[in-house]
Amino acid sequence: MSPPFDVRHRIRWKATAALVGVLASPMPVVWAGSPPQDTVAIVKRIQDAALRRSFVGTYVVSHGGHMTSSRITHFCDGRDQIERIEALDGQMRQVYRHNDTVHVLWPGTRTALIEQRELVGRFPSPLQPGDGAQLDQYELQTGDDERIAGHAAQVVVFKPRDALRFPRRLWLERRTGLLLRSDLLNERGEVLESASFSELQLHVKLSAQTLLQEMHRLDGYKVSKPVYTATTLDNEGWTLHTPVPGFETRQIVRRPMAPWIARTAAPGASAAGASGDTTTMVQAVYSDGLTHVSVFIEPFVAALHKREVPATVGSTSALSRRNGDWWITAVGAVPVTALQQFVDGLERRKP
């Protein structure tokens, strides 16, 4: 049985946001010679390479027999970052990012979404080491060099020390540290999802002005600018009574519901005693340094919220559960046991 539309929508939205955020987290470190053999240093090197290099390439993501590809153009001059990500499969979609401002354009429907990434903690960047403490949950293993998209690459594996996260195998461009390929593995070492450049040009000369002009060419588009408000679980009347080992809070915001949810949740549809606000939800983002989990808290709507068993799309799973007048959904590229701990650990604070 396929997962319900609301879960599929969140999982796919999460995957799209991940592609925007994968090149977005600043960690300014300069390296020379061989890459360091340390978990935090490796992650910082990957981030730094994405920030300091201009490149153009085709990026392919495959999982469960499905494959999607995008064309990435990334400009960096040491001050500004500008990138364009064009979906090459399915519905035409273009994602532009100028530093923390992101424009998502759907030319076929002439609609556009404009967001400020820092308001949601650059959600959901998969590389967020913070002070590096969380990366203690992984053991670093190194392998022999291989070739990816015509470039020599160092292979590193982040092996988890518990059952709350998946192993990750990464290929780093030998000279720059740019992430060329990433495999997410299950506990048996089988590939759940693979994302890789199929071709890549480094050190290309790009026109920042051309990319910016494209980004702001919105005549005739219906533009949406969702508003995010920083908040805390305590302010929203919640608490995570048992922290999930290795995961730290990255950001908590109150954000708009997806439009189709707001339309479905007609006035009076939520359970008695709920806030009645069916236009916004709370999103809490947690990270262990390599992956993240998002927890959504929204008013329960009987016509909409029916499935409490796990659902999976590609490497990303979702687990939903009713909690009184509320509906809790945890989403992440982690084992369901980790999502279970987030959902079970969230409690409504007594008045």
Tab-separated table of C-alpha atoms in Angstrom:
chain	number	residue	atom	x	y	z
A	1	MET	CA	0.000	0.000	0.000
A	2	SER	CA	1.386	3.420	-0.903
A	3	PRO	CA	1.710	6.073	1.801
A	4	PRO	CA	-1.097	8.647	2.060
A	5	PHE	CA	-0.794	11.820	0.037
A	6	ASP	CA	0.030	14.035	3.040
A	7	VAL	CA	3.051	11.900	3.970
A	8	ARG	CA	4.228	11.603	0.338
A	9	HIS	CA	3.907	15.378	0.002
A	10	ARG	CA	6.090	16.053	3.064
A	11	ILE	CA	8.676	13.457	2.105
A	12	ARG	CA	8.996	14.814	-1.445
A	13	TRP	CA	9.055	18.401	-0.207
A	14	LYS	CA	11.796	17.419	2.197
A	15	ALA	CA	13.823	15.804	-0.590
A	16	THR	CA	13.488	18.898	-2.783
A	17	ALA	CA	14.595	21.158	0.069
A	18	ALA	CA	17.556	18.862	0.721
A	19	LEU	CA	18.830	19.381	-2.807
A	20	VAL	CA	18.687	23.148	-2.258
A	21	GLY	CA	20.429	22.940	1.117
A	22	VAL	CA	23.146	20.426	0.335
A	23	LEU	CA	25.530	23.135	-0.849
A	24	ALA	CA	24.492	25.811	1.613
A	25	SER	CA	26.123	25.382	5.023
A	26	PRO	CA	29.100	27.667	5.697
A	27	MET	CA	32.138	26.192	7.443
A	28	PRO	CA	35.140	28.297	6.339
A	29	VAL	CA	38.218	26.079	6.575
A	30	VAL	CA	41.195	26.015	4.199
A	31	TRP	CA	43.033	22.745	3.573
A	32	ALA	CA	46.266	21.816	1.841
A	33	GLY	CA	47.717	18.379	1.115
A	34	SER	CA	45.965	15.165	2.106
A	35	PRO	CA	42.495	15.328	3.726
A	36	PRO	CA	42.452	14.909	7.522
A	37	GLN	CA	41.294	11.562	8.943
A	38	ASP	CA	38.833	13.001	11.452
A	39	THR	CA	35.037	13.002	11.332
A	40	VAL	CA	34.500	16.696	12.060
A	41	ALA	CA	37.370	17.785	9.800
A	42	ILE	CA	36.075	15.657	6.927
A	43	VAL	CA	32.586	17.151	7.171
A	44	LYS	CA	33.957	20.695	7.406
A	45	ARG	CA	36.135	20.050	4.367
A	46	ILE	CA	33.092	18.951	2.348
A	47	GLN	CA	31.175	22.069	3.339
A	48	ASP	CA	34.089	24.374	2.629
A	49	ALA	CA	34.576	22.891	-0.839
A	50	ALA	CA	30.936	23.585	-1.719
A	51	LEU	CA	31.270	27.184	-0.536
A	52	ARG	CA	34.502	28.081	-2.282
A	53	ARG	CA	34.204	26.388	-5.683
A	54	SER	CA	32.398	27.351	-8.871
A	55	PHE	CA	31.250	24.342	-10.846
A	56	VAL	CA	28.655	22.974	-13.248
A	57	GLY	CA	27.450	19.388	-13.243
A	58	THR	CA	24.645	16.872	-13.614
A	59	TYR	CA	23.481	15.364	-10.323
A	60	VAL	CA	21.651	12.024	-10.298
A	61	VAL	CA	19.670	10.574	-7.371
A	62	SER	CA	18.540	6.940	-7.477
A	63	HIS	CA	16.517	4.874	-5.014
A	64	GLY	CA	14.177	1.910	-5.207
A	65	GLY	CA	14.490	1.610	-8.980
A	66	HIS	CA	13.658	5.286	-9.513
A	67	MET	CA	16.093	7.886	-10.815
A	68	THR	CA	15.968	11.680	-11.062
A	69	SER	CA	18.559	14.085	-12.383
A	70	SER	CA	19.248	17.794	-12.043
A	71	ARG	CA	21.627	20.275	-13.600
A	72	ILE	CA	23.528	22.297	-10.980
A	73	THR	CA	25.302	25.582	-11.747
A	74	HIS	CA	27.153	26.917	-8.701
A	75	PHE	CA	28.947	30.295	-8.583
A	76	CYS	CA	31.140	31.499	-5.727
A	77	ASP	CA	33.535	34.463	-5.617
A	78	GLY	CA	34.466	34.282	-1.928
A	79	ARG	CA	31.643	36.654	-0.931
A	80	ASP	CA	28.462	35.627	-2.703
A	81	GLN	CA	27.076	32.237	-3.604
A	82	ILE	CA	24.619	31.892	-6.442
A	83	GLU	CA	23.324	28.623	-7.791
A	84	ARG	CA	20.710	27.268	-10.151
A	85	ILE	CA	19.317	23.746	-9.898
A	86	GLU	CA	17.206	22.625	-12.849
A	87	ALA	CA	15.148	19.435	-12.637
A	88	LEU	CA	15.767	17.386	-15.789
A	89	ASP	CA	12.957	14.888	-15.143
A	90	GLY	CA	9.248	15.235	-14.491
A	91	GLN	CA	7.653	18.625	-13.935
A	92	MET	CA	9.923	21.507	-14.923
A	93	ARG	CA	11.335	23.104	-11.788
A	94	GLN	CA	14.135	25.610	-11.257
A	95	VAL	CA	15.663	26.390	-7.859
A	96	TYR	CA	17.800	29.509	-7.492
A	97	ARG	CA	19.736	30.460	-4.394
A	98	HIS	CA	21.539	33.728	-3.704
A	99	ASN	CA	23.234	33.245	-0.332
A	100	ASP	CA	20.228	32.598	1.947
A	101	THR	CA	17.449	33.677	-0.429
A	102	VAL	CA	15.858	30.819	-2.356
A	103	HIS	CA	13.488	31.068	-5.318
A	104	VAL	CA	11.687	27.920	-6.510
A	105	LEU	CA	10.085	28.371	-9.931
A	106	TRP	CA	7.595	26.101	-11.732
A	107	PRO	CA	7.517	27.554	-15.280
A	108	GLY	CA	4.723	25.213	-16.396
A	109	THR	CA	2.243	26.632	-13.894
A	110	ARG	CA	3.895	30.066	-13.641
A	111	THR	CA	4.141	29.806	-9.864
A	112	ALA	CA	7.075	30.678	-7.614
A	113	LEU	CA	8.042	30.236	-3.977
A	114	ILE	CA	10.473	32.623	-2.226
A	115	GLU	CA	12.019	31.647	1.109
A	116	GLN	CA	14.776	32.814	3.433
A	117	ARG	CA	16.773	29.698	4.305
A	118	GLU	CA	18.297	31.001	7.534
A	119	LEU	CA	14.812	31.303	9.037
A	120	VAL	CA	14.522	27.523	9.030
A	121	GLY	CA	18.114	26.712	9.873
A	122	ARG	CA	18.976	26.016	6.220
A	123	PHE	CA	16.608	23.041	6.433
A	124	PRO	CA	17.354	20.355	5.675
A	125	SER	CA	21.082	20.465	4.984
A	126	PRO	CA	22.506	16.961	5.558
A	127	LEU	CA	25.840	18.277	6.813
A	128	GLN	CA	25.416	20.338	9.982
A	129	PRO	CA	28.146	19.428	12.456
A	130	GLY	CA	27.731	22.356	14.826
A	131	ASP	CA	30.510	21.947	17.383
A	132	GLY	CA	31.112	18.404	16.147
A	133	ALA	CA	29.990	16.693	19.350
A	134	GLN	CA	27.185	14.769	17.638
A	135	LEU	CA	29.562	13.163	15.169
A	136	ASP	CA	30.814	10.989	18.020
A	137	GLN	CA	27.854	8.803	17.064
A	138	TYR	CA	29.817	7.752	13.958
A	139	GLU	CA	33.039	5.855	13.388
A	140	LEU	CA	35.103	7.066	10.414
A	141	GLN	CA	36.504	4.499	7.987
A	142	THR	CA	38.543	5.322	4.890
A	143	GLY	CA	38.902	3.403	1.641
A	144	ASP	CA	40.971	3.464	-1.521
A	145	ASP	CA	40.646	6.186	-4.130
A	146	GLU	CA	38.079	5.714	-6.898
A	147	ARG	CA	36.934	7.780	-9.882
A	148	ILE	CA	33.612	9.597	-9.983
A	149	ALA	CA	32.547	11.671	-13.001
A	150	GLY	CA	36.138	11.618	-14.254
A	151	HIS	CA	37.629	12.901	-10.970
A	152	ALA	CA	39.852	11.098	-8.454
A	153	ALA	CA	37.921	10.688	-5.200
A	154	GLN	CA	38.752	9.636	-1.672
A	155	VAL	CA	36.203	7.204	-0.167
A	156	VAL	CA	35.132	7.656	3.454
A	157	VAL	CA	32.454	5.782	5.409
A	158	PHE	CA	30.602	7.098	8.440
A	159	LYS	CA	29.560	3.977	10.361
A	160	PRO	CA	27.000	4.588	13.134
A	161	ARG	CA	27.646	3.301	16.634
A	162	ASP	CA	23.939	2.625	17.290
A	163	ALA	CA	20.725	1.653	15.491
A	164	LEU	CA	19.307	5.202	15.277
A	165	ARG	CA	21.049	6.195	12.045
A	166	PHE	CA	22.213	4.721	8.752
A	167	PRO	CA	25.781	4.294	7.489
A	168	ARG	CA	26.919	6.794	4.840
A	169	ARG	CA	29.580	6.243	2.209
A	170	LEU	CA	30.989	9.423	0.652
A	171	TRP	CA	33.301	10.135	-2.272
A	172	LEU	CA	35.332	13.384	-1.931
A	173	GLU	CA	37.130	14.977	-4.855
A	174	ARG	CA	40.766	14.402	-3.947
A	175	ARG	CA	42.113	17.960	-4.437
A	176	THR	CA	39.164	20.090	-3.319
A	177	GLY	CA	37.065	17.888	-1.014
A	178	LEU	CA	33.912	18.528	-3.060
A	179	LEU	CA	31.312	15.833	-2.395
A	180	LEU	CA	30.981	13.847	-5.643
A	181	ARG	CA	28.790	10.994	-4.479
A	182	SER	CA	26.903	9.932	-1.357
A	183	ASP	CA	25.389	6.506	-0.636
A	184	LEU	CA	22.979	5.898	2.216
A	185	LEU	CA	23.203	2.280	3.383
A	186	ASN	CA	21.036	0.064	5.542
A	187	GLU	CA	22.318	-2.072	8.404
A	188	ARG	CA	23.191	-4.860	5.929
A	189	GLY	CA	25.316	-2.545	3.797
A	190	GLU	CA	22.753	-2.386	0.981
A	191	VAL	CA	22.330	0.945	-0.819
A	192	LEU	CA	19.058	2.664	0.044
A	193	GLU	CA	19.785	5.800	-1.959
A	194	SER	CA	22.671	7.036	-4.065
A	195	ALA	CA	23.289	10.635	-5.160
A	196	SER	CA	26.168	11.362	-7.513
A	197	PHE	CA	27.517	13.713	-10.133
A	198	SER	CA	27.462	11.926	-13.487
A	199	GLU	CA	29.574	14.706	-14.996
A	200	LEU	CA	31.235	17.701	-13.362
A	201	GLN	CA	33.252	20.711	-14.518
A	202	LEU	CA	35.330	22.435	-11.825
A	203	HIS	CA	36.797	25.960	-11.865
A	204	VAL	CA	34.428	27.145	-14.605
A	205	LYS	CA	33.874	30.845	-15.308
A	206	LEU	CA	30.283	31.795	-14.609
A	207	SER	CA	28.331	35.036	-14.832
A	208	ALA	CA	26.786	35.968	-11.499
A	209	GLN	CA	24.759	38.710	-13.156
A	210	THR	CA	23.162	36.289	-15.614
A	211	LEU	CA	22.112	33.924	-12.842
A	212	LEU	CA	20.695	36.772	-10.741
A	213	GLN	CA	18.713	38.106	-13.703
A	214	GLU	CA	17.202	34.668	-14.259
A	215	MET	CA	16.419	34.334	-10.552
A	216	HIS	CA	14.465	37.597	-10.436
A	217	ARG	CA	12.646	37.180	-13.752
A	218	LEU	CA	9.230	36.686	-12.152
A	219	ASP	CA	6.917	38.658	-14.461
A	220	GLY	CA	3.692	36.702	-14.909
A	221	TYR	CA	4.407	34.387	-11.952
A	222	LYS	CA	2.124	33.929	-8.976
A	223	VAL	CA	4.599	34.392	-6.118
A	224	SER	CA	4.217	32.882	-2.653
A	225	LYS	CA	6.320	34.136	0.263
A	226	PRO	CA	5.603	31.975	3.321
A	227	VAL	CA	6.328	33.549	6.685
A	228	TYR	CA	8.309	31.580	9.271
A	229	THR	CA	8.376	32.564	12.928
A	230	ALA	CA	11.078	31.316	15.272
A	231	THR	CA	9.653	29.650	18.369
A	232	THR	CA	10.398	26.986	21.003
A	233	LEU	CA	8.650	23.808	22.035
A	234	ASP	CA	8.040	25.356	25.437
A	235	ASN	CA	6.349	28.400	23.903
A	236	GLU	CA	4.150	26.062	21.858
A	237	GLY	CA	3.195	24.013	24.929
A	238	TRP	CA	5.345	20.957	24.175
A	239	THR	CA	8.418	19.206	25.503
A	240	LEU	CA	10.656	16.413	24.221
A	241	HIS	CA	10.878	14.673	27.584
A	242	THR	CA	13.554	12.178	26.501
A	243	PRO	CA	16.173	13.543	24.063
A	244	VAL	CA	17.073	11.178	21.238
A	245	PRO	CA	20.774	10.215	21.635
A	246	GLY	CA	23.110	12.104	19.312
A	247	PHE	CA	20.492	14.534	17.985
A	248	GLU	CA	20.481	18.229	18.874
A	249	THR	CA	17.898	20.904	18.132
A	250	ARG	CA	18.780	22.965	15.064
A	251	GLN	CA	15.728	25.196	14.723
A	252	ILE	CA	12.072	25.355	15.666
A	253	VAL	CA	9.667	27.467	13.638
A	254	ARG	CA	5.986	27.994	13.119
A	255	ARG	CA	5.452	27.681	9.377
A	256	PRO	CA	2.495	27.685	6.970
A	257	MET	CA	0.663	24.472	6.240
A	258	ALA	CA	0.859	23.114	2.727
A	259	PRO	CA	-2.016	24.775	0.774
A	260	TRP	CA	-3.811	21.473	0.150
A	261	ILE	CA	-3.821	20.763	3.920
A	262	ALA	CA	-5.245	24.183	4.726
A	263	ARG	CA	-7.999	23.640	2.132
A	264	THR	CA	-8.848	20.202	3.514
A	265	ALA	CA	-8.882	21.367	7.133
A	266	ALA	CA	-12.117	23.327	6.889
A	267	PRO	CA	-13.242	25.352	9.916
A	268	GLY	CA	-14.467	23.027	12.639
A	269	ALA	CA	-12.710	19.982	11.170
A	270	SER	CA	-10.036	19.842	13.873
A	271	ALA	CA	-10.607	17.927	17.061
A	272	ALA	CA	-12.372	19.647	19.922
A	273	GLY	CA	-10.008	21.625	22.094
A	274	ALA	CA	-7.367	22.197	19.404
A	275	SER	CA	-6.176	25.697	18.723
A	276	GLY	CA	-8.358	26.001	15.639
A	277	ASP	CA	-5.409	27.304	13.615
A	278	THR	CA	-5.353	25.038	10.574
A	279	THR	CA	-3.136	27.361	8.541
A	280	THR	CA	0.189	26.879	10.366
A	281	MET	CA	2.175	24.070	11.969
A	282	VAL	CA	5.238	23.786	14.192
A	283	GLN	CA	8.362	22.294	12.644
A	284	ALA	CA	11.262	21.226	14.867
A	285	VAL	CA	14.515	20.239	13.129
A	286	TYR	CA	17.052	17.974	14.844
A	287	SER	CA	20.486	16.959	13.538
A	288	ASP	CA	23.221	14.513	14.469
A	289	GLY	CA	25.765	16.242	12.245
A	290	LEU	CA	25.229	14.108	9.143
A	291	THR	CA	21.487	13.641	8.940
A	292	HIS	CA	18.404	15.306	10.336
A	293	VAL	CA	14.874	14.626	11.493
A	294	SER	CA	11.981	17.061	11.174
A	295	VAL	CA	9.047	16.808	13.574
A	296	PHE	CA	5.786	18.464	12.518
A	297	ILE	CA	3.070	19.345	15.046
A	298	GLU	CA	-0.344	20.294	13.674
A	299	PRO	CA	-3.984	20.211	14.793
A	300	PHE	CA	-5.604	16.821	14.279
A	301	VAL	CA	-8.049	16.752	11.340
A	302	ALA	CA	-10.137	13.585	11.224
A	303	ALA	CA	-10.749	13.789	7.470
A	304	LEU	CA	-7.039	14.082	6.787
A	305	HIS	CA	-5.045	12.234	9.435
A	306	LYS	CA	-5.764	8.510	9.281
A	307	ARG	CA	-2.515	6.533	8.962
A	308	GLU	CA	-0.230	5.941	11.963
A	309	VAL	CA	2.061	3.252	10.500
A	310	PRO	CA	5.454	4.142	8.959
A	311	ALA	CA	5.621	5.151	5.297
A	312	THR	CA	8.776	5.282	3.189
A	313	VAL	CA	9.692	7.032	-0.055
A	314	GLY	CA	13.236	6.222	-1.141
A	315	SER	CA	15.558	6.514	1.850
A	316	THR	CA	13.220	8.799	3.779
A	317	SER	CA	10.626	7.494	6.230
A	318	ALA	CA	7.745	9.154	8.019
A	319	LEU	CA	5.893	8.126	11.161
A	320	SER	CA	2.691	9.823	12.285
A	321	ARG	CA	0.663	9.513	15.456
A	322	ARG	CA	-2.273	11.235	17.073
A	323	ASN	CA	-1.546	12.920	20.398
A	324	GLY	CA	-4.845	14.160	21.801
A	325	ASP	CA	-5.987	17.074	19.655
A	326	TRP	CA	-2.755	17.039	17.686
A	327	TRP	CA	-1.119	15.108	14.863
A	328	ILE	CA	2.622	14.467	15.132
A	329	THR	CA	4.752	13.469	12.133
A	330	ALA	CA	8.478	12.695	12.242
A	331	VAL	CA	10.308	12.621	8.890
A	332	GLY	CA	13.930	11.741	8.168
A	333	ALA	CA	16.447	9.532	6.357
A	334	VAL	CA	16.897	7.455	9.510
A	335	PRO	CA	15.650	4.067	10.759
A	336	VAL	CA	12.039	4.043	11.910
A	337	THR	CA	13.275	3.272	15.453
A	338	ALA	CA	14.715	6.796	15.589
A	339	LEU	CA	11.451	8.360	14.384
A	340	GLN	CA	9.627	6.301	17.025
A	341	GLN	CA	11.716	7.868	19.766
A	342	PHE	CA	10.914	11.388	18.556
A	343	VAL	CA	7.183	10.701	18.298
A	344	ASP	CA	6.993	8.863	21.637
A	345	GLY	CA	9.130	11.463	23.408
A	346	LEU	CA	6.987	14.468	22.499
A	347	GLU	CA	4.558	15.414	25.246
A	348	ARG	CA	1.947	18.137	25.595
A	349	ARG	CA	2.930	20.295	28.570
A	350	LYS	CA	0.290	20.552	31.253
A	351	PRO	CA	-1.214	24.054	31.695
